[in-house]
Short mmCIF file of N, CA and C in Angstrom, two decimals:
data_model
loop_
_atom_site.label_atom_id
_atom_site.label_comp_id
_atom_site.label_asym_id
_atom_site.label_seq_id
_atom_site.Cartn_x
_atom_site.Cartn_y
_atom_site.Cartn_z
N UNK B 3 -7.14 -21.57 11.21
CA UNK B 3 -5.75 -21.64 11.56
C UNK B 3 -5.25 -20.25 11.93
N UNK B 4 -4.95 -20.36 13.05
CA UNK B 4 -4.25 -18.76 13.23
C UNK B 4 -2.71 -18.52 13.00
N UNK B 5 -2.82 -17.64 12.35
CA UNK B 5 -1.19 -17.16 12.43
C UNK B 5 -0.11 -17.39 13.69
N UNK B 6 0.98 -17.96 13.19
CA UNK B 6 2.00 -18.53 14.42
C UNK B 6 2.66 -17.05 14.11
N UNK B 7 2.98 -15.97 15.03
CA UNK B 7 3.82 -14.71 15.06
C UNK B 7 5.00 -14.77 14.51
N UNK B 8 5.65 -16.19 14.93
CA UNK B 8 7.16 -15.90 14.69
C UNK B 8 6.88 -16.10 12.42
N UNK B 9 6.17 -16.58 12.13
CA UNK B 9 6.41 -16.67 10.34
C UNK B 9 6.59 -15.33 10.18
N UNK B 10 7.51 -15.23 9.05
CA UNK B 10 7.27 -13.91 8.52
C UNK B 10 6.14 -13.80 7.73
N UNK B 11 5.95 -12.39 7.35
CA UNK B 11 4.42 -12.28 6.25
C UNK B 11 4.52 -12.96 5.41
N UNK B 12 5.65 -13.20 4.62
CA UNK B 12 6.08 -13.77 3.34
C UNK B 12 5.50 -15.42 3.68
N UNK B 13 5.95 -16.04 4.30
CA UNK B 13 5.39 -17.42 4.57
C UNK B 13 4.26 -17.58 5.08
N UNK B 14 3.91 -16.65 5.93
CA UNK B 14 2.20 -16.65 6.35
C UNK B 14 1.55 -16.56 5.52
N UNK B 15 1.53 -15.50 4.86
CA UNK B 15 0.83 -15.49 2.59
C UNK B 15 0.90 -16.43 2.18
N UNK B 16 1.99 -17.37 1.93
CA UNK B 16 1.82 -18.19 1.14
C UNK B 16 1.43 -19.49 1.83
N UNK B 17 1.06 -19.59 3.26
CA UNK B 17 0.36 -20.58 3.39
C UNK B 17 -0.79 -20.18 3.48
N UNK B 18 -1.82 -18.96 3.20
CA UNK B 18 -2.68 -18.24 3.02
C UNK B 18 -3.34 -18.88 1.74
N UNK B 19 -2.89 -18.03 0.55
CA UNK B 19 -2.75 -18.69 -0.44
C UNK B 19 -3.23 -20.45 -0.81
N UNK B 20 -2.10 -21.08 -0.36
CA UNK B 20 -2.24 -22.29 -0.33
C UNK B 20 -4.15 -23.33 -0.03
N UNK B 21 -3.97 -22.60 1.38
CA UNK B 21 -5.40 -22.47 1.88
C UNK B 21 -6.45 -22.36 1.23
N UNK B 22 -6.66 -20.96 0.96
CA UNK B 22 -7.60 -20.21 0.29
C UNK B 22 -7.82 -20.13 -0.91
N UNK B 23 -6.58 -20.08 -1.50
CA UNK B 23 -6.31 -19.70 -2.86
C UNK B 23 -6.27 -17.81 -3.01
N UNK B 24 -5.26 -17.90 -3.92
CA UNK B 24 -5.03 -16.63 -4.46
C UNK B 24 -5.74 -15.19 -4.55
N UNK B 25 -7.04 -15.99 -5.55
CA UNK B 25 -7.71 -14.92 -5.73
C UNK B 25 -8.63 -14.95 -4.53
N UNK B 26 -9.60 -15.78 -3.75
CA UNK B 26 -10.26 -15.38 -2.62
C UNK B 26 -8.93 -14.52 -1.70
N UNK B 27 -8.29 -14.72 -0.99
CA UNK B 27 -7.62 -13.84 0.06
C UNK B 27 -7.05 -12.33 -0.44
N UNK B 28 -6.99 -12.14 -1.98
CA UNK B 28 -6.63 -10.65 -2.61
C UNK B 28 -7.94 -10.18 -2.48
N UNK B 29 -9.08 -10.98 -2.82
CA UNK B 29 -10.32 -9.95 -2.90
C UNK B 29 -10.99 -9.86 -1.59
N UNK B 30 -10.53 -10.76 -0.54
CA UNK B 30 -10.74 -10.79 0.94
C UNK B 30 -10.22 -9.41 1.24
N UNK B 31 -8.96 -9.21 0.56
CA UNK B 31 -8.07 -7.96 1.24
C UNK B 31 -8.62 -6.86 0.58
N UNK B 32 -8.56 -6.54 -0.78
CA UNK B 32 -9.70 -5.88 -1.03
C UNK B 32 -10.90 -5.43 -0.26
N UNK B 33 -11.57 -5.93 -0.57
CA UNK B 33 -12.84 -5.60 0.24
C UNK B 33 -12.44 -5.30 1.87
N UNK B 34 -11.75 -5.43 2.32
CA UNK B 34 -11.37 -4.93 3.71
C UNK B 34 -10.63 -3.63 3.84
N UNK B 35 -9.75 -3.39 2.71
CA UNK B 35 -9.26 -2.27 2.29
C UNK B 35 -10.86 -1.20 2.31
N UNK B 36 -11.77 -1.08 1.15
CA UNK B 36 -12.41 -0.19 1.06
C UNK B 36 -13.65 -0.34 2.14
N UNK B 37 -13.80 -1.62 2.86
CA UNK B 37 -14.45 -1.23 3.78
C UNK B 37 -16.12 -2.14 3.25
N UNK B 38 -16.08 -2.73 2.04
CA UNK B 38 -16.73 -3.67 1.59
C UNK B 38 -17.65 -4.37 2.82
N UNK B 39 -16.46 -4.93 3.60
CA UNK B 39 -16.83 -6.11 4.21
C UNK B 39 -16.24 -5.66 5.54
N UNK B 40 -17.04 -6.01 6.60
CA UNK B 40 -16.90 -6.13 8.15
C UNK B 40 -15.66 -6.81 8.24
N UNK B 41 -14.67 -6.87 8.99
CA UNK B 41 -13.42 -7.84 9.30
C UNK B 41 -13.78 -9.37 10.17
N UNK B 42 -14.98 -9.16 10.69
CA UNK B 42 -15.27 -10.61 11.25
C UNK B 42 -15.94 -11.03 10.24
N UNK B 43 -16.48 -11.20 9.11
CA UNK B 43 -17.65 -10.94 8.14
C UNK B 43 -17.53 -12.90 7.90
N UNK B 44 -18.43 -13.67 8.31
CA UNK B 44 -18.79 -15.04 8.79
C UNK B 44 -18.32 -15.84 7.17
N UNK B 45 -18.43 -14.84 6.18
CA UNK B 45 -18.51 -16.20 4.93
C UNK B 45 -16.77 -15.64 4.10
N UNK B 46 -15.66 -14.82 4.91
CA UNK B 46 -14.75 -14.55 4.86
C UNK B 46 -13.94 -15.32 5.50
N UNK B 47 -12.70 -15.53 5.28
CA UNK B 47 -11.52 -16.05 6.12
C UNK B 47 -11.75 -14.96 7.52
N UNK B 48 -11.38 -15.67 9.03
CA UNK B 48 -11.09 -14.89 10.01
C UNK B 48 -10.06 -13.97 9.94
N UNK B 49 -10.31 -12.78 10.93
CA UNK B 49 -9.65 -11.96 11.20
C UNK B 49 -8.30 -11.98 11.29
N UNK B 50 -7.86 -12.90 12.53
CA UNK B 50 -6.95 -13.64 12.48
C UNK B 50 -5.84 -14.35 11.58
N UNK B 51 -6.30 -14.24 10.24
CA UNK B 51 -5.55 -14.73 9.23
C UNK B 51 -4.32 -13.41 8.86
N UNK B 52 -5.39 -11.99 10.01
CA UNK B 52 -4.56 -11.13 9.06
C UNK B 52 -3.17 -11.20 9.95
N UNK B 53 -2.89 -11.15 11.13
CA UNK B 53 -1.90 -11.03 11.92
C UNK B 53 -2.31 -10.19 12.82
N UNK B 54 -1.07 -9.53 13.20
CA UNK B 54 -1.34 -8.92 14.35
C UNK B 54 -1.21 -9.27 15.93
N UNK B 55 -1.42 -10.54 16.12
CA UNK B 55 -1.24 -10.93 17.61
C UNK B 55 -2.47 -10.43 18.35
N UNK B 56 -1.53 -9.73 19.33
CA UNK B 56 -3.24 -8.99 20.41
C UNK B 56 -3.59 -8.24 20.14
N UNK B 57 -3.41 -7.43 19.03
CA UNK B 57 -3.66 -6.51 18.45
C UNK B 57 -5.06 -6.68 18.18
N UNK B 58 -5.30 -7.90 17.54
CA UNK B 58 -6.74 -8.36 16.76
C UNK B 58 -7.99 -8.17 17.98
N UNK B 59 -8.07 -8.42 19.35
CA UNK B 59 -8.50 -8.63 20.00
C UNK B 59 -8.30 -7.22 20.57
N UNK B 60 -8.09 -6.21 20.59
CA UNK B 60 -7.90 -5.07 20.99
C UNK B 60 -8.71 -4.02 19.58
N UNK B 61 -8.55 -4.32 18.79
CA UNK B 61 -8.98 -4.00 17.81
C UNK B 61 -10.85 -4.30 17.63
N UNK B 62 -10.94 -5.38 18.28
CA UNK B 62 -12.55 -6.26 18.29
C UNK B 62 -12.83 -5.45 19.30
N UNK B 63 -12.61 -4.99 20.35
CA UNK B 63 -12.80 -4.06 21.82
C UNK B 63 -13.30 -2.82 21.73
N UNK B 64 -12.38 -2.31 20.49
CA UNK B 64 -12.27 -0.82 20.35
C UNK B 64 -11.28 -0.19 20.93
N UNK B 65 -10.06 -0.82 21.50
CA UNK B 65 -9.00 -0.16 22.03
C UNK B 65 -7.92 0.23 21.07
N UNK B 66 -7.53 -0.63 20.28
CA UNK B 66 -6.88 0.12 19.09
C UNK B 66 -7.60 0.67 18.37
N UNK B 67 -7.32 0.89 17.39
CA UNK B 67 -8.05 1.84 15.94
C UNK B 67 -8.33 1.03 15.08
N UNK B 68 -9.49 0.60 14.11
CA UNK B 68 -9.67 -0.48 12.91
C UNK B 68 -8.87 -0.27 11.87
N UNK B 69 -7.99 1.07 11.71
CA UNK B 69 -7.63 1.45 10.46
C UNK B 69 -6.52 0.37 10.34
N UNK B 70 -6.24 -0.37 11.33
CA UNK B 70 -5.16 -1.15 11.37
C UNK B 70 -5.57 -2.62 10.66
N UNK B 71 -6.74 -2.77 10.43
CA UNK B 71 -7.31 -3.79 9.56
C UNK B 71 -6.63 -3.73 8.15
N UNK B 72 -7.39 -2.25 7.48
CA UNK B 72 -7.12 -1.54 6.58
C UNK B 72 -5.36 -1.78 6.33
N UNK B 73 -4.63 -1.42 7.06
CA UNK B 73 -3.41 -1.31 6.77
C UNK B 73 -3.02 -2.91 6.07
N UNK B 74 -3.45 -4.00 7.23
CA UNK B 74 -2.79 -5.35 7.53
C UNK B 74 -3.05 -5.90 5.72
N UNK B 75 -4.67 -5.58 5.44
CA UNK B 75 -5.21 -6.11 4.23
C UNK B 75 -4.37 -6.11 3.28
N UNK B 76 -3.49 -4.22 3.53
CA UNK B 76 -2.92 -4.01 2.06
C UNK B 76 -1.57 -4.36 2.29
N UNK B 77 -0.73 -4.48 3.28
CA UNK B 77 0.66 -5.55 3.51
C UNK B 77 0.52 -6.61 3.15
N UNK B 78 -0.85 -7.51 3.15
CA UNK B 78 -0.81 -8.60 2.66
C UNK B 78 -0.91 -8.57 1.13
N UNK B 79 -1.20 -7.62 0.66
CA UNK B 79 -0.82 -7.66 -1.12
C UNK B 79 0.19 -7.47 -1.60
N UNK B 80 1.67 -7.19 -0.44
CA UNK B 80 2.80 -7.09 -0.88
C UNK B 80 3.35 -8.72 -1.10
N UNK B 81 2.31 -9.14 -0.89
CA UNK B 81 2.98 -10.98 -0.37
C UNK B 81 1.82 -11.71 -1.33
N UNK B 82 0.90 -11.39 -1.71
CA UNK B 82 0.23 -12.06 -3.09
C UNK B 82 -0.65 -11.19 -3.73
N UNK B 83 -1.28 -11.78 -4.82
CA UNK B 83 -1.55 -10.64 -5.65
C UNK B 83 -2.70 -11.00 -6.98
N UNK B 84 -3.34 -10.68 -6.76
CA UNK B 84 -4.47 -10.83 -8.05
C UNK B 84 -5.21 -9.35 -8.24
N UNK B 85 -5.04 -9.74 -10.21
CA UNK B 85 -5.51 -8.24 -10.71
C UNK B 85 -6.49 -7.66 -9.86
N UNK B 86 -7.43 -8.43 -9.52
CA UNK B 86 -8.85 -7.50 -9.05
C UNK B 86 -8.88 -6.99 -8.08
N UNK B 87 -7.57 -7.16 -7.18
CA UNK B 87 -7.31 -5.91 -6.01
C UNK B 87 -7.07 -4.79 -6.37
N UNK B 88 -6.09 -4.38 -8.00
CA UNK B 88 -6.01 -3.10 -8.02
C UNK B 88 -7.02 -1.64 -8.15
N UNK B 89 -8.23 -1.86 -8.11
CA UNK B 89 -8.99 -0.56 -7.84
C UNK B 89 -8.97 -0.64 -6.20
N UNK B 90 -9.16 -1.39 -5.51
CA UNK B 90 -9.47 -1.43 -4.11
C UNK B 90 -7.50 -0.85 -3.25
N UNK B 91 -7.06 -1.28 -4.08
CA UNK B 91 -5.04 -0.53 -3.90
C UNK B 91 -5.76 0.91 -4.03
N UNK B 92 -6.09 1.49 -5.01
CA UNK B 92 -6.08 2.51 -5.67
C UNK B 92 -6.54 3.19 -4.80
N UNK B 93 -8.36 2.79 -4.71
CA UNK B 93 -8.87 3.87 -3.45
C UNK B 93 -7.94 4.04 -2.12
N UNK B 94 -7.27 3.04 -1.71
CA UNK B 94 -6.74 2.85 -0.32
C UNK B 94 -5.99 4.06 -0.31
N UNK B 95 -5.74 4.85 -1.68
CA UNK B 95 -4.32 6.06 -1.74
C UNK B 95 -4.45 7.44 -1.05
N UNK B 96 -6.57 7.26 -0.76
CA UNK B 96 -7.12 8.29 -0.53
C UNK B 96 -8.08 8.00 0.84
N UNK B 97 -7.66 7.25 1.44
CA UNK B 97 -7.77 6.34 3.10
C UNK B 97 -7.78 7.79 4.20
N UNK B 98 -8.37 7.83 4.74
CA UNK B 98 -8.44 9.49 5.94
C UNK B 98 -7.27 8.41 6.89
N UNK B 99 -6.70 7.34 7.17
CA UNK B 99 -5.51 7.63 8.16
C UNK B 99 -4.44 7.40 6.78
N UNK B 100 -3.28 7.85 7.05
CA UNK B 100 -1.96 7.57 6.58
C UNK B 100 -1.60 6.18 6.54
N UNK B 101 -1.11 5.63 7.49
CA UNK B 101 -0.65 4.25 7.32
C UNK B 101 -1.13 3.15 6.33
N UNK B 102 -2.97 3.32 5.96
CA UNK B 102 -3.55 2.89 4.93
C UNK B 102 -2.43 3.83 3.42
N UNK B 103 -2.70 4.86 3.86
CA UNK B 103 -2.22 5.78 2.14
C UNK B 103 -0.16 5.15 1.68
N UNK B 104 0.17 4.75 3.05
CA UNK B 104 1.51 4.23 2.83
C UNK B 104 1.48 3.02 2.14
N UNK B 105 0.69 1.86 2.82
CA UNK B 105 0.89 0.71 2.08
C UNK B 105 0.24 0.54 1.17
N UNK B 106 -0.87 1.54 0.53
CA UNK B 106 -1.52 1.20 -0.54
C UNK B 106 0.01 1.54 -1.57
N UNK B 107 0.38 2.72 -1.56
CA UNK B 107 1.71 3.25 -2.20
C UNK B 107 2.60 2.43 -2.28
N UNK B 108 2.96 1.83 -0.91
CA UNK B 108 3.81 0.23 -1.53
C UNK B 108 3.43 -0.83 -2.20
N UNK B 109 2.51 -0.97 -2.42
CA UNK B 109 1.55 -2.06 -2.90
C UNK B 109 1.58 -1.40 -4.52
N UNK B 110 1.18 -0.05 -4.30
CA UNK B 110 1.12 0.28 -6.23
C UNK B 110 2.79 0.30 -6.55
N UNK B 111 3.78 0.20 -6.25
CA UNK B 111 5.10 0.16 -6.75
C UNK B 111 5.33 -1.04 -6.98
N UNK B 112 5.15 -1.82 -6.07
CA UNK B 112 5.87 -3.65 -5.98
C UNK B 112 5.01 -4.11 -7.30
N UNK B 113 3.39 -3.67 -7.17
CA UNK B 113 2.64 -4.14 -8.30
C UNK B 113 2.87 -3.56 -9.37
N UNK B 114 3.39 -2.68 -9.59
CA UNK B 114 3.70 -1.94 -10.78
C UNK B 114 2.26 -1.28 -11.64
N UNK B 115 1.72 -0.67 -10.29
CA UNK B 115 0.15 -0.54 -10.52
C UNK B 115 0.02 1.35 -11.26
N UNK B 116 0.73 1.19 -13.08
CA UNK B 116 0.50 2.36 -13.16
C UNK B 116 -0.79 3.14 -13.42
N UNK B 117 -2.02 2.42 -12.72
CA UNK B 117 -3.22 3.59 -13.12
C UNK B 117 -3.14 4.10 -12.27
N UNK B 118 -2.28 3.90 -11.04
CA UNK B 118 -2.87 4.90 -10.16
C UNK B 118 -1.58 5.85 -10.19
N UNK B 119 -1.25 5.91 -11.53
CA UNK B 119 0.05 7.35 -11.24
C UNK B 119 -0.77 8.54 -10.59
N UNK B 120 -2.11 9.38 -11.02
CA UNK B 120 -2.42 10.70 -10.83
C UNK B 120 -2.39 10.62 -9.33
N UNK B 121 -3.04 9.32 -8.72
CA UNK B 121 -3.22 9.65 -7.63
C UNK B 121 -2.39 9.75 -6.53
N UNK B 122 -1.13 8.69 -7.07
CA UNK B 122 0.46 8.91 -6.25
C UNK B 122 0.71 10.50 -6.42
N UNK B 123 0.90 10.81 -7.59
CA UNK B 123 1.10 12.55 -7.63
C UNK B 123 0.94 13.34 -6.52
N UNK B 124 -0.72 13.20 -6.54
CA UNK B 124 -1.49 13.79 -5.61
C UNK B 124 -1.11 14.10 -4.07
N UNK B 125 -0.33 12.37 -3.92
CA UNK B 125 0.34 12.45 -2.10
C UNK B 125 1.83 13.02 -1.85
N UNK B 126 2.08 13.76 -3.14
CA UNK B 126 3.29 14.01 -3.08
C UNK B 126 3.35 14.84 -2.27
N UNK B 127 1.95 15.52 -1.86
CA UNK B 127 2.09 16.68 -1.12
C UNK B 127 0.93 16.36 0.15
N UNK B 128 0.97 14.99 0.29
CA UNK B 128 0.14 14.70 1.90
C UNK B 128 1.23 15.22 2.98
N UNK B 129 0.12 15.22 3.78
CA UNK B 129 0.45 15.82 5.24
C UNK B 129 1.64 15.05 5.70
N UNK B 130 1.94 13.72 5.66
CA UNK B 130 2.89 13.32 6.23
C UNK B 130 3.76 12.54 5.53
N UNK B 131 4.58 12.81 5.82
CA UNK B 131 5.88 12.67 5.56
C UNK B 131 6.23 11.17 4.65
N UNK B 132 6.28 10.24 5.38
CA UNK B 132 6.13 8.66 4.83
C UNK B 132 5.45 8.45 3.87
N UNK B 133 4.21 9.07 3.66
CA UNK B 133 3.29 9.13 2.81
C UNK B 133 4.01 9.58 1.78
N UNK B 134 4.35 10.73 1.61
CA UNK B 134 5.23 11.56 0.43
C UNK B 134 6.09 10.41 -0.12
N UNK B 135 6.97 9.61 1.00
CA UNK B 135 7.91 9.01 0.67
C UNK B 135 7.55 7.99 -0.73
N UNK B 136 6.59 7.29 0.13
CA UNK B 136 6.21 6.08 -0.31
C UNK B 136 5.56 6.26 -1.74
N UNK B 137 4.98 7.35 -1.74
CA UNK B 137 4.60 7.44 -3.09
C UNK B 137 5.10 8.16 -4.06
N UNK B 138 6.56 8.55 -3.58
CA UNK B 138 7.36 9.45 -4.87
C UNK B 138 8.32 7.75 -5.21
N UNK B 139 8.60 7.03 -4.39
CA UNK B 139 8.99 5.72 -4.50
C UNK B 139 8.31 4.95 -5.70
N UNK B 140 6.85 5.04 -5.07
CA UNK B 140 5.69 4.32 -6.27
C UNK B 140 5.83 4.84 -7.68
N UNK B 141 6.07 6.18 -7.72
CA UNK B 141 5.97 7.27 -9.00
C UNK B 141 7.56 7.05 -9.52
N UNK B 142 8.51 6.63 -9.16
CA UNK B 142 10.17 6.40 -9.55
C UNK B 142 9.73 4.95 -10.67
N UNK B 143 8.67 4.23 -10.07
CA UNK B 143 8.51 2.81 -11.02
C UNK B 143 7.52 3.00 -12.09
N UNK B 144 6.41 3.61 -11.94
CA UNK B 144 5.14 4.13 -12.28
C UNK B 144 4.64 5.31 -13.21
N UNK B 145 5.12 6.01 -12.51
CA UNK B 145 4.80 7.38 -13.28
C UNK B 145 5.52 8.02 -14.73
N UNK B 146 4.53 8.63 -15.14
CA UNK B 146 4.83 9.14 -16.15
C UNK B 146 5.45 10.47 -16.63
N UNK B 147 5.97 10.89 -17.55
CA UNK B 147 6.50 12.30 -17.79
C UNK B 147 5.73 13.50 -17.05
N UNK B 148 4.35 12.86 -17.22
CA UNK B 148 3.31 13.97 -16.63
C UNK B 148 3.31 13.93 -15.30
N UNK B 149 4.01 12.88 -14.51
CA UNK B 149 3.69 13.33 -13.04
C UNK B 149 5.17 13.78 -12.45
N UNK B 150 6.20 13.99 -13.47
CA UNK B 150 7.52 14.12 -13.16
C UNK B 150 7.28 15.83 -12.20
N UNK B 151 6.66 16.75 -12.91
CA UNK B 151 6.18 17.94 -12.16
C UNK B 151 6.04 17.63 -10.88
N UNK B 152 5.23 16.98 -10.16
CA UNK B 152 4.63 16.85 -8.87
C UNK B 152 5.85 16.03 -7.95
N UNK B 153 6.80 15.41 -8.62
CA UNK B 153 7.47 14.77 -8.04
C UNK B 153 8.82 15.62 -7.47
N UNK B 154 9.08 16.55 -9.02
CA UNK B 154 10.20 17.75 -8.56
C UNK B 154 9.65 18.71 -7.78
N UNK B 155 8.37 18.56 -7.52
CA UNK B 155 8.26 19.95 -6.45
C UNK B 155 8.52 19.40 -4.90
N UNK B 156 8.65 18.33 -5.02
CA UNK B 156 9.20 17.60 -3.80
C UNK B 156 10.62 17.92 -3.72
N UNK B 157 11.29 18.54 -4.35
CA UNK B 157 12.75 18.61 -4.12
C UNK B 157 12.61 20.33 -3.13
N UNK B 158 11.50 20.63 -2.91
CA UNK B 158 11.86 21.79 -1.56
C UNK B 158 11.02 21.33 -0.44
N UNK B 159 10.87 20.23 -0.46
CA UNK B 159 10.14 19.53 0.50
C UNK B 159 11.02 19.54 2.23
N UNK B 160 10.18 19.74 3.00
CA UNK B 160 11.00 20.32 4.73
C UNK B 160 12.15 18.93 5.04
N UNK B 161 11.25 17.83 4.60
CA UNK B 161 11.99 16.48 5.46
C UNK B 161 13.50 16.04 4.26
N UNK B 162 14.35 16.46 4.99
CA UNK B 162 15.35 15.48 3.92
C UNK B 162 15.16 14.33 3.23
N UNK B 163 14.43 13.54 4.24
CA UNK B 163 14.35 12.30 3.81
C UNK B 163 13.77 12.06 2.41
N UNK B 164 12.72 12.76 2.58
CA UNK B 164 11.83 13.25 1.13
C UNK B 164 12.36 13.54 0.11
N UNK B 165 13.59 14.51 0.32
CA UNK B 165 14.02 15.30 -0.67
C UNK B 165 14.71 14.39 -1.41
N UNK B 166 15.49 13.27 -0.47
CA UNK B 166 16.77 12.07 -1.39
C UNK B 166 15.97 11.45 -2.32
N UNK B 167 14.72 10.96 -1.63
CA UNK B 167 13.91 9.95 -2.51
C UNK B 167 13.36 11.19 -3.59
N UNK B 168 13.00 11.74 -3.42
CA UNK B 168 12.68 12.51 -4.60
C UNK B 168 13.98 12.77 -5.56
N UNK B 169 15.17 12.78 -5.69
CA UNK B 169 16.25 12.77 -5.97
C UNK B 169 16.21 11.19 -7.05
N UNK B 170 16.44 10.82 -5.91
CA UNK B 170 16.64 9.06 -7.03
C UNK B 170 15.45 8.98 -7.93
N UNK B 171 14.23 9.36 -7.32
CA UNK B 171 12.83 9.14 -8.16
C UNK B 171 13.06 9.58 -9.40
N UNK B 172 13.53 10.63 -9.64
CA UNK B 172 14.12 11.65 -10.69
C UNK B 172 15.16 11.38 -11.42
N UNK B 173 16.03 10.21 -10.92
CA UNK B 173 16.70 9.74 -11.89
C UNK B 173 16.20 8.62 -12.16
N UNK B 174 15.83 7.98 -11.38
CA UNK B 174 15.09 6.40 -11.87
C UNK B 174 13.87 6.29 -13.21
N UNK B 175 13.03 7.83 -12.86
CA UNK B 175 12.15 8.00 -13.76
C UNK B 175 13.05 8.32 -15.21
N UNK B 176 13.55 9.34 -14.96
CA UNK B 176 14.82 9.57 -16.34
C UNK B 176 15.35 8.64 -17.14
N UNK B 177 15.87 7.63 -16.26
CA UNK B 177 16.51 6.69 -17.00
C UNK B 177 15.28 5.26 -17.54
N UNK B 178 14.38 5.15 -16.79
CA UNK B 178 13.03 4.49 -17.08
C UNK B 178 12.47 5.16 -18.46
N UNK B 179 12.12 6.59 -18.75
CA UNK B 179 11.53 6.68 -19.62
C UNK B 179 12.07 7.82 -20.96
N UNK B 180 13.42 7.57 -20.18
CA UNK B 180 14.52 7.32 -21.67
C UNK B 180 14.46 9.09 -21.88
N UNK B 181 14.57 9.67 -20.58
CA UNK B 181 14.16 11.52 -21.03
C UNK B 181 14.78 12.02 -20.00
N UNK B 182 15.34 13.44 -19.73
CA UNK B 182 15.71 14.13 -18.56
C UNK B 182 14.41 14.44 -18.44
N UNK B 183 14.10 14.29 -16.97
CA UNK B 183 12.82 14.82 -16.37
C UNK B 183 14.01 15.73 -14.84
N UNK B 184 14.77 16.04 -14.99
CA UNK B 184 15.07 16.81 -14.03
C UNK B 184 14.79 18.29 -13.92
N UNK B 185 14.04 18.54 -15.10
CA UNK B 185 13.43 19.95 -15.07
C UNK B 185 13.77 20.60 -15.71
#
């Protein structure tokens, strides 16, 4: 069954789900995340399940980039969810493109995935920008007293944008774990 474009993700998942069941399509995504498994891989759900449109077929060519597999896998864990994706979230934090290191970061917040606080820390200070975002976001739900450091050094960070979310992170964490962590 291929994805009709106009569903949103949210309903495409859950007729995913439905399908497949739960835990096969999280550990489908998984394993596509770290690279486990080929994306056409014959005893997997198709490619196609992930979205994308023409993308998928541009992607099979070599005209887009595969990292976009990678990305699609871990959007789809914002929309279902079984424990045994979270190490395969985790590595995704440390993905060589960005867009993987973003949605793994959304994926550890929505999941409330705190083992991977050290490694959100860590992107507080990636190269780009969104990245920072997304995972001082993850670390506002997640993190602990100990990663409150890495999060305030984001408050001289170049991008404003950075700096607000690092702002709220800092109070959200404060009021989460019942302490001034403003420094």
């Amino acid at each position: 069954m291929a994805p009709d474009p106009r569903d949103h993700p949210r309903d495409h998942w859950a007729a995913m789900e439905r399908r497949y069941g739960t835990i096969v399509v999280a550990e489908w995504c998984a394993e596509l995340i770290t690279g486990r498994i080929e994306a056409d891989d014959p005893d997997h759900p198709a490619l196609t399940i992930l979205g994308g449109g023409s993308y998928i077929q541009r992607i099979r060519s070599g005209v887009s980039p595969d990292y976009w597999v990678r990305v699609w896998a871990a959007r789809a864990l914002l929309y279902l969810w079984d424990e045994s994706a979270t190490p395969a979230v985790i590595s995704g934090l440390s993905d060589e493109h960005w867009r993987v290191r973003e949605m793994c970061a959304k994926v550890c917040r929505l999941r409330e995935l705190g083992a991977a606080g050290d490694q959100l820390a860590a992107l507080v200070t990636d190269e780009t920008p969104r990245v920072r975002a997304a995972a001082i976001r993850a670390l506002a739900v997640v993190g602990e007293a100990e990663h409150a450091e890495a999060v305030r050094s984001a408050l001289g960070d170049p991008e404003p944008a950075v700096v607000e979310v690092t702002e709220a992170a800092l109070g959200a964490m404060s009021a989460r774990l019942d302490r001034d962590l403003s420094g």
